[in-house]
CSV table of C-alpha atoms in Angstrom, one decimal:
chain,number,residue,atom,x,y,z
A,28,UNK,CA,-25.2,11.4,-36.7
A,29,UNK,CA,-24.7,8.0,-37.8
A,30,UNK,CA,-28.4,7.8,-39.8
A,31,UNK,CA,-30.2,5.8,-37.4
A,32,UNK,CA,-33.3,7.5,-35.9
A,33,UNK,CA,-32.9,7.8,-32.3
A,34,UNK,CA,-34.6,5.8,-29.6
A,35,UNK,CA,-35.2,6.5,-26.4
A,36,UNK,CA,-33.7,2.8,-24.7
A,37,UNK,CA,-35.7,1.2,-21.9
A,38,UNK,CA,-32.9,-2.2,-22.1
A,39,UNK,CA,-29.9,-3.3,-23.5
A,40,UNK,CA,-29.5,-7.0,-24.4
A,41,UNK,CA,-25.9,-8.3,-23.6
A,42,UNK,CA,-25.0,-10.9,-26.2
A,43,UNK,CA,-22.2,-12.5,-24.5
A,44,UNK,CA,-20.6,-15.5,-25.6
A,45,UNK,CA,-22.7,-16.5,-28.3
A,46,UNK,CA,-21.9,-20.9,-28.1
A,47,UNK,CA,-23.8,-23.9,-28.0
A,48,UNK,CA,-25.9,-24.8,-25.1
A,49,UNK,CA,-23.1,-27.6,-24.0
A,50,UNK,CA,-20.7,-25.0,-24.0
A,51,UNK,CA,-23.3,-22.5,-21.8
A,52,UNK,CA,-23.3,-25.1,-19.3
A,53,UNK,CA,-19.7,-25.5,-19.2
A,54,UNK,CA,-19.1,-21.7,-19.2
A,55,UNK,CA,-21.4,-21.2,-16.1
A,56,UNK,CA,-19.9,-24.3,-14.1
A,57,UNK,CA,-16.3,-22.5,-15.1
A,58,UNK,CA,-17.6,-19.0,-13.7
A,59,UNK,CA,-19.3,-20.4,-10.9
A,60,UNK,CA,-16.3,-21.6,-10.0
A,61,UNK,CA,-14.1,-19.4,-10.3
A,62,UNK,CA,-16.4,-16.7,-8.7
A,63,UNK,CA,-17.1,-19.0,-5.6
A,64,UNK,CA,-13.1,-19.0,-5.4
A,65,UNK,CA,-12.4,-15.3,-5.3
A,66,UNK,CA,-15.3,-15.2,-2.7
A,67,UNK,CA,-13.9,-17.7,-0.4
A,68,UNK,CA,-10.3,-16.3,-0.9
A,69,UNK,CA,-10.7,-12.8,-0.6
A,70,UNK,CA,-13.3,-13.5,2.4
A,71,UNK,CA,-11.3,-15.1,4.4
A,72,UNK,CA,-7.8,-12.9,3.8
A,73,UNK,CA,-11.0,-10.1,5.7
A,74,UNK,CA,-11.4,-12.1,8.3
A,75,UNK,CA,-8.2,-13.4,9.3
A,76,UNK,CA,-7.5,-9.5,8.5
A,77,UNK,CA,-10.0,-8.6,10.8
A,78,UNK,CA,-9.6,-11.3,13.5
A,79,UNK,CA,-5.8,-11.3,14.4
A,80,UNK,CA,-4.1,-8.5,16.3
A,81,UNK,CA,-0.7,-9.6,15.0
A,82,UNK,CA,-2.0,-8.4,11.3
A,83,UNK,CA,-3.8,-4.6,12.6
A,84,UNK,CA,-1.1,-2.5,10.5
A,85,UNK,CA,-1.2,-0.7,7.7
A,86,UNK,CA,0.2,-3.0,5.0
A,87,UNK,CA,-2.8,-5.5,5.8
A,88,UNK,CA,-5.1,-2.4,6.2
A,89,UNK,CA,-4.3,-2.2,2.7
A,90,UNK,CA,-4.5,-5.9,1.7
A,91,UNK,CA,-8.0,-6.3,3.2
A,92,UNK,CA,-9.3,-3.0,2.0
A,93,UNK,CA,-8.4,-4.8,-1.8
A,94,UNK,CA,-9.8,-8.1,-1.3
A,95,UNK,CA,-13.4,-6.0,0.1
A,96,UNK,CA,-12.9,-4.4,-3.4
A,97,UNK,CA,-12.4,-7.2,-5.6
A,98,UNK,CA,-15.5,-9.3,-3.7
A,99,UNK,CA,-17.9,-6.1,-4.5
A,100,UNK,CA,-16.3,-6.0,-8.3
A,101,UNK,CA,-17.0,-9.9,-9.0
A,102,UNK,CA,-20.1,-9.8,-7.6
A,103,UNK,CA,-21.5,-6.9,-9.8
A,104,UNK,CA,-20.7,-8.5,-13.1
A,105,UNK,CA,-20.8,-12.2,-12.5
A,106,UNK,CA,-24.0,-12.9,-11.1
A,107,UNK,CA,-26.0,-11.5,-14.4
A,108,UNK,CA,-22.9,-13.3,-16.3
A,109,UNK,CA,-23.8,-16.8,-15.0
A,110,UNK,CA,-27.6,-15.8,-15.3
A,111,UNK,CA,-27.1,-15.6,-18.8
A,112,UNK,CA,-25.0,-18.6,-18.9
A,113,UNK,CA,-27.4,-21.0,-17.2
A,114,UNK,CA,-30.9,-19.0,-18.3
A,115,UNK,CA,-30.3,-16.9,-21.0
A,116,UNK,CA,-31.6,-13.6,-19.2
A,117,UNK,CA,-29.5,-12.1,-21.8
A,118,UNK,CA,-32.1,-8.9,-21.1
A,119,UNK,CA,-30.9,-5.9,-18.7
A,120,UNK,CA,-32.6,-2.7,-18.2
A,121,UNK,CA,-31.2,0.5,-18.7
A,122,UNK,CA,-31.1,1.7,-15.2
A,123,UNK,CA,-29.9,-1.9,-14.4
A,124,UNK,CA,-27.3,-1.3,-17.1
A,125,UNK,CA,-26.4,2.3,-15.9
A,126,UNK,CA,-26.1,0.6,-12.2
A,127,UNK,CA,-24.0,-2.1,-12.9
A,128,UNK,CA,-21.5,-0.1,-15.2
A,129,UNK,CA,-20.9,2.8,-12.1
A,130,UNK,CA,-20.2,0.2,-9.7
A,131,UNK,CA,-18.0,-1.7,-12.1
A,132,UNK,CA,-15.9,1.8,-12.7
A,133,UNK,CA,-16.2,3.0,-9.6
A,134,UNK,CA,-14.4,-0.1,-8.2
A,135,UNK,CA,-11.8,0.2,-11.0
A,136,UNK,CA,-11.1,3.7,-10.6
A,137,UNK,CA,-10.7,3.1,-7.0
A,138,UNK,CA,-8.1,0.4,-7.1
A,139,UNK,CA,-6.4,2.8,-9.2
A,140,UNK,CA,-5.9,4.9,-6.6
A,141,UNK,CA,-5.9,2.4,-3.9
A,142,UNK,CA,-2.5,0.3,-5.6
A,143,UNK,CA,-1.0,4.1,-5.5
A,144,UNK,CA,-1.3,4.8,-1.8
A,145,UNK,CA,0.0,0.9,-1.5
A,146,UNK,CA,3.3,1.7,-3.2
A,147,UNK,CA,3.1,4.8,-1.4
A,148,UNK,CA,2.9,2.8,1.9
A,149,UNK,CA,5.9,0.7,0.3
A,150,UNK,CA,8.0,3.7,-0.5
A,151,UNK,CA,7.8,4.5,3.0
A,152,UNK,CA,8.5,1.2,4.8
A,153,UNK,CA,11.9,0.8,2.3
A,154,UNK,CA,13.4,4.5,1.9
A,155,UNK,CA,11.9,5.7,5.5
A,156,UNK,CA,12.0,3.0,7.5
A,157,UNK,CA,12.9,4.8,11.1
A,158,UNK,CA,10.0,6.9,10.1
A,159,UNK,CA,7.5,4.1,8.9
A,160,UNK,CA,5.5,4.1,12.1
A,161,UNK,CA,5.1,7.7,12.2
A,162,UNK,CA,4.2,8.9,8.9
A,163,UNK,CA,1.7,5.4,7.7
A,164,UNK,CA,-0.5,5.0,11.0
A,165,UNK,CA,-3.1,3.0,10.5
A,166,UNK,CA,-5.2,6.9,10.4
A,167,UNK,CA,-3.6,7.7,7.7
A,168,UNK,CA,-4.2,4.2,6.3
A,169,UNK,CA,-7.9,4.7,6.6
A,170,UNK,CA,-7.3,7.8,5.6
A,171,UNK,CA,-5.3,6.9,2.1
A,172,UNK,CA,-8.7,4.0,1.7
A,173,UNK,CA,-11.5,6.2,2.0
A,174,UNK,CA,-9.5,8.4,-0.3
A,175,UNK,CA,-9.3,5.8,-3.0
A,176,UNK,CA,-13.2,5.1,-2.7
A,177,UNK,CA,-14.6,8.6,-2.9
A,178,UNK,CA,-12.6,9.6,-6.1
A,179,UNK,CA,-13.3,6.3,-7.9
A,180,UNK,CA,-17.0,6.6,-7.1
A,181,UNK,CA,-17.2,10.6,-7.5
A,182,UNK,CA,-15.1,10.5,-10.5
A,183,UNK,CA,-17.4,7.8,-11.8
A,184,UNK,CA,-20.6,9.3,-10.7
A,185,UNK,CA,-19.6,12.1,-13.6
A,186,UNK,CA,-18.8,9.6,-16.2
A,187,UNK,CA,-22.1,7.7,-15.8
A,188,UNK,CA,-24.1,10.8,-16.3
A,189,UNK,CA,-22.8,12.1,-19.4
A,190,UNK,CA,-23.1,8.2,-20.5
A,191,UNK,CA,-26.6,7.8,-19.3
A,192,UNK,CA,-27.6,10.9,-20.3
A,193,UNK,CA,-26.6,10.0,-24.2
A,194,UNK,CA,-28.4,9.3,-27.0
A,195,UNK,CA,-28.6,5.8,-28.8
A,196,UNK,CA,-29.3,5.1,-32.1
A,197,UNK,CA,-30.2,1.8,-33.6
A,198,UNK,CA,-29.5,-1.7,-32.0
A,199,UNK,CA,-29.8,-2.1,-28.5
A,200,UNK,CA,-27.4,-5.5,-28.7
A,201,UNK,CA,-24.2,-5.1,-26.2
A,202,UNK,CA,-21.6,-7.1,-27.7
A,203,UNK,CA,-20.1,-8.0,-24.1
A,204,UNK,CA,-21.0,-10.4,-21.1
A,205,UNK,CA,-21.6,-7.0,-18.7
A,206,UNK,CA,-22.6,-3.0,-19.3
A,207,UNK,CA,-19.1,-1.9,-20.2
A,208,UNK,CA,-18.2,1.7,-21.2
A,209,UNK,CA,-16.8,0.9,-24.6
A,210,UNK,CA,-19.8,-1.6,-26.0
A,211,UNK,CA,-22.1,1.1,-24.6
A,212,UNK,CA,-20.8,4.1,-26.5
A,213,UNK,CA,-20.7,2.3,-29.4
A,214,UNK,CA,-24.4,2.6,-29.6
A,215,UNK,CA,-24.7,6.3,-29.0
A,216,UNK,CA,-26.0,8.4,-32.2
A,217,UNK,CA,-22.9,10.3,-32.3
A,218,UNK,CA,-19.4,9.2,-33.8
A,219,UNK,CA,-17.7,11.0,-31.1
A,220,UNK,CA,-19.6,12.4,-28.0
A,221,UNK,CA,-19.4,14.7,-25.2
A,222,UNK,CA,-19.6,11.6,-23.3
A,223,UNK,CA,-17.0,9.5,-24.5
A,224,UNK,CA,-15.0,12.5,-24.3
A,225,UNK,CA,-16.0,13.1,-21.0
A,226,UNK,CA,-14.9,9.3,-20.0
A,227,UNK,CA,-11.5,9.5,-21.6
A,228,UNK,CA,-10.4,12.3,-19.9
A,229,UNK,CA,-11.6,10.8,-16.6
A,230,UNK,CA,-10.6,7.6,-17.8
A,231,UNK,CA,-6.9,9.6,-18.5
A,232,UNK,CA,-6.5,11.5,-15.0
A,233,UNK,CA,-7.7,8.5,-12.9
A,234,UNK,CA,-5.5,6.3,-14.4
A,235,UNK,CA,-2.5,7.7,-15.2
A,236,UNK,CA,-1.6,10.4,-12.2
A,237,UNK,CA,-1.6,7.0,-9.9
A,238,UNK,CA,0.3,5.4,-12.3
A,239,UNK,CA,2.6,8.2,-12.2
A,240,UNK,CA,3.1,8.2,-8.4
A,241,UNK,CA,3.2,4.9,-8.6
A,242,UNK,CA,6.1,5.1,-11.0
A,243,UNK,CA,8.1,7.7,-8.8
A,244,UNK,CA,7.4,5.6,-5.4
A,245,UNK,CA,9.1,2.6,-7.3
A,246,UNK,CA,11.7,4.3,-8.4
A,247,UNK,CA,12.5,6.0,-5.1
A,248,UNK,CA,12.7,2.4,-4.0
A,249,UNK,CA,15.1,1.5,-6.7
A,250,UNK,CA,17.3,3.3,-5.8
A,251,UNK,CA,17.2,3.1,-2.3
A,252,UNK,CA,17.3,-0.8,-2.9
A,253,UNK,CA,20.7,-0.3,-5.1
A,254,UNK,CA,22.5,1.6,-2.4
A,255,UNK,CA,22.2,-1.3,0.0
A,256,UNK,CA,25.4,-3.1,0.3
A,257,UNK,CA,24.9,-6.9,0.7
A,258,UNK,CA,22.8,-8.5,-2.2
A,259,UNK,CA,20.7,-10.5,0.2
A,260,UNK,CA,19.7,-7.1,2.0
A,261,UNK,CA,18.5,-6.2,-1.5
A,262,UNK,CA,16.9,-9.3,-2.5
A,263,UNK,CA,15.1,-8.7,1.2
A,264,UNK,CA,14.3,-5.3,0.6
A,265,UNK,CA,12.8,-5.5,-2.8
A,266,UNK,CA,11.4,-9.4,-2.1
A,267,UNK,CA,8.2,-7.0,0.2
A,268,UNK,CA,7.8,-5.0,-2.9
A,269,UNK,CA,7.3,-7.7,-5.5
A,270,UNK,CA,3.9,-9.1,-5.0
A,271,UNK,CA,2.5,-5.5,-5.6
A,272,UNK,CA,4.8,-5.0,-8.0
A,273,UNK,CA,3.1,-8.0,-9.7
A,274,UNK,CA,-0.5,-6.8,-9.1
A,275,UNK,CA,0.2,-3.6,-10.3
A,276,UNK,CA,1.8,-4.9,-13.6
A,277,UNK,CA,-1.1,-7.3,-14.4
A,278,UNK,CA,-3.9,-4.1,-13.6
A,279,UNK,CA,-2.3,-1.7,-15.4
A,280,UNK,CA,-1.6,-4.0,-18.3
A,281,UNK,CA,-4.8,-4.8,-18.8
A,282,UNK,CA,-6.3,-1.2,-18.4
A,283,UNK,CA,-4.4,0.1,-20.7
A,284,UNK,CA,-5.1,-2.1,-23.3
A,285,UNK,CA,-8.8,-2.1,-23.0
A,286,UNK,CA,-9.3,1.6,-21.8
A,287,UNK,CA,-6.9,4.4,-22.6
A,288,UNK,CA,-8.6,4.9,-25.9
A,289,UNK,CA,-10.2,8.0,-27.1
A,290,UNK,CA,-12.2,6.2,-28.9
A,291,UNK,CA,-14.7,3.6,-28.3
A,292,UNK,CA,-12.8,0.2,-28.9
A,293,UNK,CA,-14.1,-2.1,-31.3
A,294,UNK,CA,-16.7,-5.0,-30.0
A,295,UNK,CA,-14.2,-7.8,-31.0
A,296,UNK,CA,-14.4,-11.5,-29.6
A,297,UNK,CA,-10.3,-10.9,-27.9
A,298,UNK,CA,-12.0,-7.4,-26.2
A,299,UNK,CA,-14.2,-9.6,-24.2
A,300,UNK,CA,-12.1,-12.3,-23.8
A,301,UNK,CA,-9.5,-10.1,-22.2
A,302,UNK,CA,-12.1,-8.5,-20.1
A,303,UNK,CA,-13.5,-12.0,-18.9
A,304,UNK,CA,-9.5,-12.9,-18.0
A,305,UNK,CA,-9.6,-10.0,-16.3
A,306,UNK,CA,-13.1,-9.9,-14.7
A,307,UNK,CA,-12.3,-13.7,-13.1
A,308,UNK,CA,-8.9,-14.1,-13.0
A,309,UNK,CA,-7.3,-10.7,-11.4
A,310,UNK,CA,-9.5,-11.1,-8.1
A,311,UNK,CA,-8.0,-14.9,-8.0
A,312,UNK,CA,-4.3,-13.9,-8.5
A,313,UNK,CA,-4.5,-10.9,-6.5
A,314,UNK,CA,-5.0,-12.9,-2.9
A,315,UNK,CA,-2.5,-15.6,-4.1
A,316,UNK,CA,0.1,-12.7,-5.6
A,317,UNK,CA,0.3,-11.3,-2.4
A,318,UNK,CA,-0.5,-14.1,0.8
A,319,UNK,CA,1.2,-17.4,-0.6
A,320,UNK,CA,4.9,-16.6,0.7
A,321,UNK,CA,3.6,-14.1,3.1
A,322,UNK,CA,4.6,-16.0,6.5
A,323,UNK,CA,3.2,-14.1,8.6
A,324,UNK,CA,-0.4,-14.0,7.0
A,325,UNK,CA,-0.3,-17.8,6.9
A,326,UNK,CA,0.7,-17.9,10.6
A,327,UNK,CA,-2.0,-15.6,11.4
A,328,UNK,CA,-5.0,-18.0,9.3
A,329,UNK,CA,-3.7,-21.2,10.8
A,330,UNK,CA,-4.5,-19.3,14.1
A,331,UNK,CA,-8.3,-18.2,13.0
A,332,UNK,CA,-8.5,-21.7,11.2
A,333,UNK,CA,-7.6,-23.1,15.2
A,334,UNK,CA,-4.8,-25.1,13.1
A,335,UNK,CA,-2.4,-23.5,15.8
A,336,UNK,CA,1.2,-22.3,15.3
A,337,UNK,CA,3.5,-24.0,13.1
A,338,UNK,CA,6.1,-26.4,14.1
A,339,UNK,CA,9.4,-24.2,12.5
C-alpha cells in the first residue's frame, strides 16, 4: 500500500492545462478548431467514400473505415476537453470516467489492428498483384474491419474492468485533459496492480503482434519493390505504400512512447502535451497523409462536390 486510506471514488477531477483564463479562451478557440477540422475532413473522405462507385474497393474500404474511427476517437475526448476550457467542468464521474477511457482504448487498440490489415491489403496489391482481386474482396475487407473493431473493443472491455474494478487511494486529481490509463493508475492504492499488469500485457499483445505483421508485410514489399527493374517502377510501386507508411510511423511513434510501459508513466506537463499532439493532430494529418496526392480521391470529391471532372 502506498499509506493512504482507501476511498471508494464517486469522480475524478481532470486538471488539465492549468493557465490563465486568456489562455483558456485561446486553448478552446485552438481545439475548437482543430476538432471542427478533423470533423469536416474525415466526414467528407465517408461520404465521397460512400457516394462514388469509382472509390467501392478495398483500399478506400479501408480509408473510410479510419476516418469513422478517428471522428468517434476526437469526439470522446474533446468535447469534455473544450468544456473544461471554456467552463471549467473540470469534474467527471467515475462511470463517465470509466466510459470515456474504454472508448478512447478501444478505438486505439482498433486502429492497431486496423493499420495491420491495411499494410496487409498493401502487401497484397504490390507482391500479388494478379491475385489482388481475388484474395482482398471487399468481403474480406469488411471482414479484416469488423475484425479490427471487435478485438480493440473486447480486448479493451478486459482492461477497463480490472481498472475500474481498482482501488484508489488518496487524491482524486487526474493530471491530464481526458481519463487516460496511465493518470488513472497512478491513483490506485497499490504500487503495482493486477490491473496495470493486466493493461500492459494487453497494452503488449495489441500493440506489438500488428506491429509485427506490419513489419513483415513491409518488408515483403521491400523486397518485392527492389527486384523491380526500372527505378521509376519502384518509385511507382513504393509511392502507394508511403502515405501509410507515414501514418503508421507517426501512430506507432507516439504509442510507444506514451504506452509500452509496465509502469504507470509519470503525470509530467510533455506526457500530456504529447497526448494533446496526438489527440488533435493525428486525426488532421491522417486524411491529409493519405488523400492530398491521391488523384483519384480528389477526382472522385470534385464529383460529389458537383465541381465536375478536371480539365487534365
Amino acid at each position: 500500500m502506498r499509506g493512504e486510506n482507501a476511498t471508494q471514488v464517486s469522480a475524478f477531477v481532470l486538471l488539465g492545462f492549468p493557465t490563465g483564463p486568456g489562455l483558456q479562451l485561446l486553448l478552446f478557440l485552438l481545439f475548437l478548431l482543430a476538432y471542427l477540422f478533423v470533423l469536416v475532413e474525415n466526414l467528407t473522405i465517408i461520404l465521397t467514400v460512400w457516394g462514388s462507385a469509382s472509390l467501392h474497393r478495398p483500399m478506400y474500404c479501408f480509408l473510410g473505415s479510419l476516418s469513422f474511427l478517428e471522428v468517434w476517437y476526437v469526439s470522446d475526448i474533446l468535447p469534455k476537453m473544450l468544456d473544461g476550457f471554456l467552463l471549467q467542468h473540470r469534474h467527471i464521474s467515475f462511470v463517465g470516467c470509466m466510459t470515456q477511457l474504454y472508448f478512447f482504448s478501444s478505438l486505439v487498440c482498433t486502429e492497431c489492428v486496423l493499420l495491420a490489415s491495411m499494410a496487409y491489403d498493401r502487401y497484397v496489391a504490390i507482391c500479388h498483384p494478379l491475385r489482388y482481386q481475388i484474395i482482398i474482396t471487399m468481403g474480406q475487407c469488411v471482414r479484416l474491419v469488423a475484425f479490427s473493431f471487435a478485438s480493440g473493443f473486447s480486448i479493451s472491455a478486459v482492461k477497463v474492468y480490472f481498472i475500474s474494478s481498482a482501488t484508489f487511494c488518496g487524491s482524486n486529481v487526474l493530471n491530464h485533459f481526458f481519463c487516460d490509463i496511465s493518470p488513472i493508475l497512478k491513483l490506485a492504492c497499490m504500487a503495482f496492480s493486477t490491473a496495470e499488469l493486466v493493461d500492459f500485457v494487453l497494452a503488449f499483445v495489441i500493440l506489438v503482434f500488428p506491429l509485427v505483421a506490419t513489419v513483415l508485410s513491409y518488408g515483403h514489399i521491400t523486397l518485392a519493390v527492389l527486384r523491380i527493374p526500372s527505378a521509376t517502377g519502384r518509385w511507382r510501386a513504393f509511392s502507394t505504400c508511403a502515405s501509410h507508411l507515414t501514418v503508421v510511423t507517426i501512430f506507432y511513434t507516439a504509442m510507444i512512447f506514451m504506452y509500452v510501459r509496465p509502469q504507470a508513466i509519470d503525470s509530467r506537463s510533455s506526457n500530456k502535451l504529447i497526448s494533446a499532439v496526438y489527440t488533435v493532430l493525428t486525426p488532421i494529418l491522417n486524411p491529409l497523409i493519405y488523400c492530398l496526392r491521391n488523384a483519384e480521391f480528389k477526382e472522385a470529391l470534385r464529383k460529389v462536390l458537383g465541381l465536375g471532372a478536371s480539365s487534365h
